[in-house]
Coordinates of C-alpha atoms and ligand atoms in Angstrom, one line a residue:
X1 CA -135.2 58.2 21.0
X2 CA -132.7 61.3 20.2
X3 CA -133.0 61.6 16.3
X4 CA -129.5 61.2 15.2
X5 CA -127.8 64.6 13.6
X6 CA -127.7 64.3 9.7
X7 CA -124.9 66.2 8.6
X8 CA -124.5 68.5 5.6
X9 CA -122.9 65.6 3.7
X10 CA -121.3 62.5 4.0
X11 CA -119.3 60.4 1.8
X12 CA -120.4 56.7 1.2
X13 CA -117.2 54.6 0.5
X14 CA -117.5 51.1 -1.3
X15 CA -116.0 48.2 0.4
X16 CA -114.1 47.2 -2.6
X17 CA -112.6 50.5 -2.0
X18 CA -111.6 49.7 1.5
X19 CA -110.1 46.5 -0.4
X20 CA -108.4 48.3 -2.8
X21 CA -106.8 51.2 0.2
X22 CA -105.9 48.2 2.1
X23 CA -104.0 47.1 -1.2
X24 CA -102.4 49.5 -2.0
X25 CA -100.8 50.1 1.7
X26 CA -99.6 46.5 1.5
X27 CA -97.9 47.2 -2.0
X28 CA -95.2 48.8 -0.4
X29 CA -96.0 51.8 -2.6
X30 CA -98.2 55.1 -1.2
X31 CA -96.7 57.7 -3.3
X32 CA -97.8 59.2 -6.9
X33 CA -97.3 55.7 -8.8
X34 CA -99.6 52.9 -10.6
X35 CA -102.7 53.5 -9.0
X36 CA -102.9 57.2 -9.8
X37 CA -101.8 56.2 -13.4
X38 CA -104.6 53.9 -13.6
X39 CA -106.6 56.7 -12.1
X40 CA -106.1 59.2 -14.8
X41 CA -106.1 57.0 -17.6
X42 CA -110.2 56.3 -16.5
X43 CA -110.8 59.6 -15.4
X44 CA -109.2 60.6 -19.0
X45 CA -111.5 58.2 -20.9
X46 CA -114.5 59.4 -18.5
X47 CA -113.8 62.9 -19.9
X48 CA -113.8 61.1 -24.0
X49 CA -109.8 61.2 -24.0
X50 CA -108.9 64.6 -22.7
X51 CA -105.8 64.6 -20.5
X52 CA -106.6 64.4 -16.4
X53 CA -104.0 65.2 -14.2
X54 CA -104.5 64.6 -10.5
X55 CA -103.7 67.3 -7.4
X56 CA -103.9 66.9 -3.8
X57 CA -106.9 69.2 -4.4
X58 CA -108.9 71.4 -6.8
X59 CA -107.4 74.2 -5.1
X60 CA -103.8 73.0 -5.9
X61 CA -105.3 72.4 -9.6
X62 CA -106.6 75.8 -9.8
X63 CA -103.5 77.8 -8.8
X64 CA -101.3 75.2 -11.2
X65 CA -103.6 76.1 -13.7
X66 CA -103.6 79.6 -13.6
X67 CA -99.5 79.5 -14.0
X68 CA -100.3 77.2 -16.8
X69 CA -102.2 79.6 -18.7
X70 CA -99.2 82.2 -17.6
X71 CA -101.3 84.3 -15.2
X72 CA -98.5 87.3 -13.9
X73 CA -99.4 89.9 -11.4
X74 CA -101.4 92.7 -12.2
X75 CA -103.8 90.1 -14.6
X76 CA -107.3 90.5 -14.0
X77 CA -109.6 87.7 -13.9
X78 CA -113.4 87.3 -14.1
X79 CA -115.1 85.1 -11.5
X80 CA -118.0 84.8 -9.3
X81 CA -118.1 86.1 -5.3
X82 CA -120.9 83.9 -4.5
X83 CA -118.6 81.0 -4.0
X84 CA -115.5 79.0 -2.0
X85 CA -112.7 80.9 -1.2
X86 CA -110.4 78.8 -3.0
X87 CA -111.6 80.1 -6.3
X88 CA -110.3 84.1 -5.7
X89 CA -107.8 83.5 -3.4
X90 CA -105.6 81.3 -5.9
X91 CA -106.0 84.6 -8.4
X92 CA -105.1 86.7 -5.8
X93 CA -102.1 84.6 -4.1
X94 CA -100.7 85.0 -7.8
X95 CA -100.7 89.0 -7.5
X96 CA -103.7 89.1 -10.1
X97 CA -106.9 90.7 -9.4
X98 CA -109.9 88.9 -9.1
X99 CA -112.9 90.7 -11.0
X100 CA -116.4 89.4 -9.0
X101 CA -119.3 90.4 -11.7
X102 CA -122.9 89.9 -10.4
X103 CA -124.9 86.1 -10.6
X104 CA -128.0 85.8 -12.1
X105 CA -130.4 85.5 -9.1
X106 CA -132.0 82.6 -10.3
X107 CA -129.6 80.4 -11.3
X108 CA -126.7 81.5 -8.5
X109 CA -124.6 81.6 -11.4
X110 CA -122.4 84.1 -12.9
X111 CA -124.5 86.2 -15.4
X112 CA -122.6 85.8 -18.9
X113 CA -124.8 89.0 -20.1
X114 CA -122.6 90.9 -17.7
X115 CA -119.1 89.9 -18.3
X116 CA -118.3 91.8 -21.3
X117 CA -118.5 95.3 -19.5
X118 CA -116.0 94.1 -16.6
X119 CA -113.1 93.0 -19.5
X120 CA -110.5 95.2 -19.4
X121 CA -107.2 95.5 -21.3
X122 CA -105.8 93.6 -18.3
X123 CA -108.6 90.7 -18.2
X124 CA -106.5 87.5 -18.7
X125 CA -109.0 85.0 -18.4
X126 CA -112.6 83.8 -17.3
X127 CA -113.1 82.0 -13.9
X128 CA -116.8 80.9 -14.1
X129 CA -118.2 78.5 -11.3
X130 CA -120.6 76.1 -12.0
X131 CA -122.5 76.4 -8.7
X132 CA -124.1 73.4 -7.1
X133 CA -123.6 71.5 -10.3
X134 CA -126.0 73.5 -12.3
X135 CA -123.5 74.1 -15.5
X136 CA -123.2 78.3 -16.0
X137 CA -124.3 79.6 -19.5
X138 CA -120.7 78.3 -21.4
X139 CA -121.8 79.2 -25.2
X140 CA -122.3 82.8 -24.6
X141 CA -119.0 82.3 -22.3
X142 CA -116.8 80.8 -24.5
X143 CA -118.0 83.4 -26.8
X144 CA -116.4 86.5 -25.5
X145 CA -113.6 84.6 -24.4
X146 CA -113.4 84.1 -28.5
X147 CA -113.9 87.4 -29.4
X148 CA -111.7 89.0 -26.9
X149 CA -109.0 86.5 -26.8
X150 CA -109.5 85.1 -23.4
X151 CA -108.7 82.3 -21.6
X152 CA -111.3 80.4 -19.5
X153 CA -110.4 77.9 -16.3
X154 CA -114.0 76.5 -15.1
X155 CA -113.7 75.7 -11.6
X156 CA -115.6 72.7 -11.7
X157 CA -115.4 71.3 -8.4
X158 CA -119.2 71.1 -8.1
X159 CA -119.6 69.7 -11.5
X160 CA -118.6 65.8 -11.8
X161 CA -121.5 64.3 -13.4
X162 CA -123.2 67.6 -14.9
X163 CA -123.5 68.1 -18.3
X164 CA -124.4 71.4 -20.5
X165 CA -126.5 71.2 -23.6
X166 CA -125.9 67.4 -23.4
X167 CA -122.3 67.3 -23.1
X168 CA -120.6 66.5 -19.8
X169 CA -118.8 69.3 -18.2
X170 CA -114.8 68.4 -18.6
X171 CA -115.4 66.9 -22.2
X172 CA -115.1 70.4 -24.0
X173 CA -113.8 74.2 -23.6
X174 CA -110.8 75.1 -22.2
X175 CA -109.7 73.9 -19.0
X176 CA -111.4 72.3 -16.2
X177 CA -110.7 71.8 -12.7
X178 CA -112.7 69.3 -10.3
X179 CA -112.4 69.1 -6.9
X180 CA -112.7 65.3 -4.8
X181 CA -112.9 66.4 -1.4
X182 CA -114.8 64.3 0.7
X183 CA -118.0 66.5 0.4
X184 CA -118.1 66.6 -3.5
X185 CA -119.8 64.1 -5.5
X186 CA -117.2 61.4 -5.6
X187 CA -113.9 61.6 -3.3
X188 CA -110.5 60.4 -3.1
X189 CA -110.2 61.4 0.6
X190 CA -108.5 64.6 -0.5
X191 CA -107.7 65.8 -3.9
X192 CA -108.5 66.9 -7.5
X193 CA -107.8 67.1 -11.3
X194 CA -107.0 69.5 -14.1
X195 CA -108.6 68.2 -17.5
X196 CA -108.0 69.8 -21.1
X197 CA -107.1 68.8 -24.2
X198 CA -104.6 66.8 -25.6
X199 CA -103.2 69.4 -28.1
X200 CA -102.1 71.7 -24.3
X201 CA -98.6 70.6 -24.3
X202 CA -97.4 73.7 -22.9
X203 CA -100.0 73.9 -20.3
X204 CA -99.6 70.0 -19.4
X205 CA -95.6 71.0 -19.1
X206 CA -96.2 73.6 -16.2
X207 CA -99.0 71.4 -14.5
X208 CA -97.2 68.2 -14.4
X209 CA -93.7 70.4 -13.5
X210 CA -96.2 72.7 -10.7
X211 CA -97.8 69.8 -8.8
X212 CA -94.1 68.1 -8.0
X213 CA -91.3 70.7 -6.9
X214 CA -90.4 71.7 -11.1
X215 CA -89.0 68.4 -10.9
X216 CA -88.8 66.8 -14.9
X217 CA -89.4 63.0 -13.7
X218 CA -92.4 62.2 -11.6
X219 CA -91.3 60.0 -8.5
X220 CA -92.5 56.9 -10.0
X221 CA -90.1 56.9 -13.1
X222 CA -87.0 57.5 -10.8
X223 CA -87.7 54.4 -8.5
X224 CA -88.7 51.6 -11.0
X225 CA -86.1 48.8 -11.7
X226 CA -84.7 50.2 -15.0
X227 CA -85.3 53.7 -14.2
X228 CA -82.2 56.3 -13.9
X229 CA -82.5 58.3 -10.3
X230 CA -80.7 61.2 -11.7
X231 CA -83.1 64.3 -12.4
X232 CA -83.8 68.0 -13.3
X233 CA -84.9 70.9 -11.1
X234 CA -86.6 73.1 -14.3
X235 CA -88.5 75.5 -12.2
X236 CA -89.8 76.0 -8.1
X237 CA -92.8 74.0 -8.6
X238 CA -94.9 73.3 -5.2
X239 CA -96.0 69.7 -3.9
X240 CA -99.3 69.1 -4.7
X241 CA -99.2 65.3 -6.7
X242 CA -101.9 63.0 -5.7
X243 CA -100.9 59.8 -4.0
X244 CA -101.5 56.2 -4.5
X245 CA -104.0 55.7 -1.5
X246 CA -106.1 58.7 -2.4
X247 CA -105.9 56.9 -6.4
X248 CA -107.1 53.9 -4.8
X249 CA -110.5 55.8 -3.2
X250 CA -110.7 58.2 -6.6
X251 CA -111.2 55.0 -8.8
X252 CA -113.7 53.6 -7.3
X253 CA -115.3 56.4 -6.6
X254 CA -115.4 57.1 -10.3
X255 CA -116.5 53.5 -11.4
X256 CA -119.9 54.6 -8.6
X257 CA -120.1 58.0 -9.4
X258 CA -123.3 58.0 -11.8
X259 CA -125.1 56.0 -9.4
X260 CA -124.2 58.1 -6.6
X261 CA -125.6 61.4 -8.8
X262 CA -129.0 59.8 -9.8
X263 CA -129.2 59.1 -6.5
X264 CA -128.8 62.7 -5.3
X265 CA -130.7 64.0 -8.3
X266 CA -133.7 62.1 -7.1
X267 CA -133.2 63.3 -3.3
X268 CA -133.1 66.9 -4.8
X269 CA -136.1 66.6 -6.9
X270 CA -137.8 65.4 -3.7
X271 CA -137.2 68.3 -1.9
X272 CA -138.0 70.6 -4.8
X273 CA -141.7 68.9 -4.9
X274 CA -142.0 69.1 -1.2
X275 CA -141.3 72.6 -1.3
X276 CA -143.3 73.6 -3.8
X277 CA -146.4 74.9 -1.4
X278 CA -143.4 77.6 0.2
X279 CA -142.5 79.3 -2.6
X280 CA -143.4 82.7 -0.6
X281 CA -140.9 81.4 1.9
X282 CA -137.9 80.2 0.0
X283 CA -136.4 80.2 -3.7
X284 CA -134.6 77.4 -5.0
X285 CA -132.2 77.2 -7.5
X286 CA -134.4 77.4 -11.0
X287 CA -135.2 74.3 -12.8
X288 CA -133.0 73.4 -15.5
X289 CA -132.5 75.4 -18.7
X290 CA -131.7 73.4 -21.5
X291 CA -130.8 70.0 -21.9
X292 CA -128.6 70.5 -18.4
X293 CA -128.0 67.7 -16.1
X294 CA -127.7 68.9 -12.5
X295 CA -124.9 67.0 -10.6
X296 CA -126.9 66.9 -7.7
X297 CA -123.5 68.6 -5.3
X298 CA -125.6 70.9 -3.0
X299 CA -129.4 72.0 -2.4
X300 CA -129.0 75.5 -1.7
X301 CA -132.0 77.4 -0.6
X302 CA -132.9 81.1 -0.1
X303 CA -135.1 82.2 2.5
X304 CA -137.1 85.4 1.0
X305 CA -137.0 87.3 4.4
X306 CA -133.3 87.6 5.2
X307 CA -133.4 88.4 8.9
X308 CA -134.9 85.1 9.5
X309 CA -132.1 82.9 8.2
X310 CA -130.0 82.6 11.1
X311 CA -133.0 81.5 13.1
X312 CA -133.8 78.9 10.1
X313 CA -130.4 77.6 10.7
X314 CA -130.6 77.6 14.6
X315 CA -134.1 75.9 14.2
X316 CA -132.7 73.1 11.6
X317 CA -129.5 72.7 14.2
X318 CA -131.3 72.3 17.3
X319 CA -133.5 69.6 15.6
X320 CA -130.5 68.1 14.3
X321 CA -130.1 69.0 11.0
X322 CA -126.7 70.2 9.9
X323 CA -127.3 73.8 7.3
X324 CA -124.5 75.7 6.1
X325 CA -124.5 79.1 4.1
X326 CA -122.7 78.1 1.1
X327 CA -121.8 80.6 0.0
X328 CA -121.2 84.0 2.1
X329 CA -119.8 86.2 -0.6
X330 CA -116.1 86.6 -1.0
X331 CA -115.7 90.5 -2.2
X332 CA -117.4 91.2 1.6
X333 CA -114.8 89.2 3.4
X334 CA -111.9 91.4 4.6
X335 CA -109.2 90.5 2.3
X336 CA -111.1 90.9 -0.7
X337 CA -112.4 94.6 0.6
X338 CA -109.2 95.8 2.0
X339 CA -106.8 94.4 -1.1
X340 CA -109.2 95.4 -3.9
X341 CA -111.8 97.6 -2.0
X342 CA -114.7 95.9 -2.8
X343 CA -117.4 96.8 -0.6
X344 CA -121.3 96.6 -0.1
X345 CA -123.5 97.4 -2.6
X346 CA -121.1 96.6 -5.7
X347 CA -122.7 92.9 -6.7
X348 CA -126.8 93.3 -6.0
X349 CA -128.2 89.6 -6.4
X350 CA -124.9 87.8 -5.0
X351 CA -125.4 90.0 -2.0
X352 CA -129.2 89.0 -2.1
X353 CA -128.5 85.1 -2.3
X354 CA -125.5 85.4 -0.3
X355 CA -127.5 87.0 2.5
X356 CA -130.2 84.2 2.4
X357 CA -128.5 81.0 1.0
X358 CA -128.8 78.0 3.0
X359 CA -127.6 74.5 1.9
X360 CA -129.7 71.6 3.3
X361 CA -128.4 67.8 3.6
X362 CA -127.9 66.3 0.2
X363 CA -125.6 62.9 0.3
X364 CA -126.0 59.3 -1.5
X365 CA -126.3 58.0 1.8
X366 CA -129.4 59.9 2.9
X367 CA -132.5 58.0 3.4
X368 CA -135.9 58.7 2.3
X369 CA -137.0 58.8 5.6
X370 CA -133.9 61.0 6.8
X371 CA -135.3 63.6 4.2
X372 CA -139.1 63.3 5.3
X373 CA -137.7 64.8 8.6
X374 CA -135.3 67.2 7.1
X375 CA -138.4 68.6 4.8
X376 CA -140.9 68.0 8.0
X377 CA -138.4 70.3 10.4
X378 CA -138.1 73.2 7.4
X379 CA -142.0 73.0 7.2
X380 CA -142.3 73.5 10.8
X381 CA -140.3 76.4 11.1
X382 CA -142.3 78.8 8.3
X383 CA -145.5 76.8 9.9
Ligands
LIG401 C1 -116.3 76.2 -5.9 C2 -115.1 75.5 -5.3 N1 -114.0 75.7 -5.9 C3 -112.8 75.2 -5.4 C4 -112.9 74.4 -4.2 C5 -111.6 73.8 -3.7 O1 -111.6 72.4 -3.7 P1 -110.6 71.6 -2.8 O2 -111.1 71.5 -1.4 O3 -110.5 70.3 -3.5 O4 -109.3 72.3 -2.9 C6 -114.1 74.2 -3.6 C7 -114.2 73.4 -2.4 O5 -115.1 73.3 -1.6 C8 -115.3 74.8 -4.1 O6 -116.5 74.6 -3.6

């Protein structure tokens, strides 16, 4: 029998969250409304009490964001290149610069010891990624952004479920973004959340007025019983508000989410034992530092001898096994060298992982037999 192609990822949706879609689309109501409310309040006391506000998307969160923190052309902000475009090209769509500083080649993650040189009187903020869902080196982070008055957004759209020094990733720092599209950790179809404090009135202002057309009421207030229609236009504000049917997926999503993670966390560790005899093959992401918990999002690999990646990937396709490069580094794509001329040879270890990162299947719904044959098939090709 054909083995069956195991993708990248897959989601696994709950059938009590097929019951709750199905709900919701006979409530009459599919817009921003209850469900989402519900949504935040949970995700809120998920992140112990910090405000979460839902997007159509991390990117959409990102961007809002950005203008939250008052980000104006000509800003320059630090980030990563070995990572989605999303995360540079909301900087950039804003007229700011996006600053890539080097990884550490170990971790894939931004190298804290080497932001400091790339601030500038024009650095606004700090963009750090934490890749995978292994949690970047925040202290020493947060740190500089201290001493040099810095804001810092972490795109966090690998990161539900990881933690830092034992404290989850959304429940301190500045701002956080998470992403919930359908191959992330926990889904609501499509979508996303900004989370910060409390005390970020300003910055929860411009998010709630950015994510629904500057508007000063949100949709649900102007359609209830008692509710006046009448509103305010306070500035252009895009359309990026979350609706009730992707709430409905989001919640119960959230209720399985730890679950889902140990789940991948075990799949991952399985492949790091099973891979420990080709360590002058491959690298994998280092073990964790710290007390970090790993969310489990991807299992990136590097294959030590460059030129033979594409034929890994080939090989892993043909014997249907779905590989992507996550991440091909942004500063070599065209925009990035022809709008900021950034160019080969500029960023040496995120053009060493980026030239020999592979991600492997890593889902909830991946059995351990699925993953015998994924770690068989990579054995057989450095065989
Ligand atoms: C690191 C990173 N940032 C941002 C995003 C954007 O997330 P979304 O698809 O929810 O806009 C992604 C999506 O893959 C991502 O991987």
């Amino acid at each position: 029998m054909a083995q069956k192609f195991l993708p990248l990822s897959r989601p696994t949706i709950s059938d009590v969250t097929i019951d709750e879609v199905v709900n919701v689309l006979k409530s009459g109501w599919l817009a921003t409304g209850p469900l989402c409310q519900r949504f935040e309040k949970e995700l809120s006391e998920y992140f112990d009490g910090r405000t979460a506000l839902c997007f159509t998307s991390a990117t959409a969160g990102l961007k809002a964001a950005l203008m939250a923190i008052g980000i104006k052309p000509g800003d320059e902000i630090i980030t990563t290149s070995l990572t989605f475009a999303a995360t540079a090209n909301v900087i950039a769509m804003l007229g700011a610069k996006p600053v890539f500083v080097d990884i550490e080649r170990d971790s894939f993650n931004i190298d804290p010891n080497k932001i400091r040189e790339a601030c500038t009187d024009k650095t606004k903020a700090i963009m750090p990624v934490h890749y995978a869902g292994l949690s970047v080196g925040l202290d020493p982070i947060y740190e500089i952004a201290k001493e040099k008055n810095l804001r810092v957004i972490e795109d966090a759209a690998h990161a539900m479920g990881s933690s830092y020094k034992n404290r989850k990733i959304g429940t301190f720092g500045d701002i956080q973004v998470f992403s919930f599209h359908p191959i992330k950790n926990m889904t609501s179809g499509e979508g996303g959340c900004v989370v910060f404090d409390s005390g970020l009135q300003k910055e929860k202002k411009t998010l709630e007025l950015q994510r629904f057309h500057g508007i000063d009421r949100s949709i649900w207030d102007r359609f209830s019983k008692t509710a006046s229609c009448y509103y305010d236009v306070v500035m252009p504000g895009e359309k990026s508000n979350m609706s009730d049917l992707q709430a409905a997926i989001g919640l119960h999503q959230l209720h399985e989410l730890e679950g889902m993670n140990e789940r991948r966390r075990m799949l991952a560790n399985r492949y790091r034992k099973a891979f420990e005899d080709l360590s002058e093959k491959i690298s994998m992401q280092e073990e964790l530092r710290y007390s970090f918990v790993h969310s489990g999002h991807l299992f990136p690999i590097c294959i030590r001898d460059k030129s033979k990646r594409d034929d890994f990937m080939a090989f892993l396709k043909e014997n249907s096994v779905g590989t992507t490069p996550y991440y091909m580094p942004l500063h070599l794509f065209s925009y990035y060298r022809n709008a900021f001329g950034y160019k080969e040879g500029m960023l040496d270890n995120t053009e060493y992982v980026g030239s020999r990162i592979v991600c492997i299947p890593l889902y909830t719904a991946l059995t351990e037999d699925e993953q015998d044959y994924i770690i068989s098939v990579v054995k057989k090709f450095f065989a």
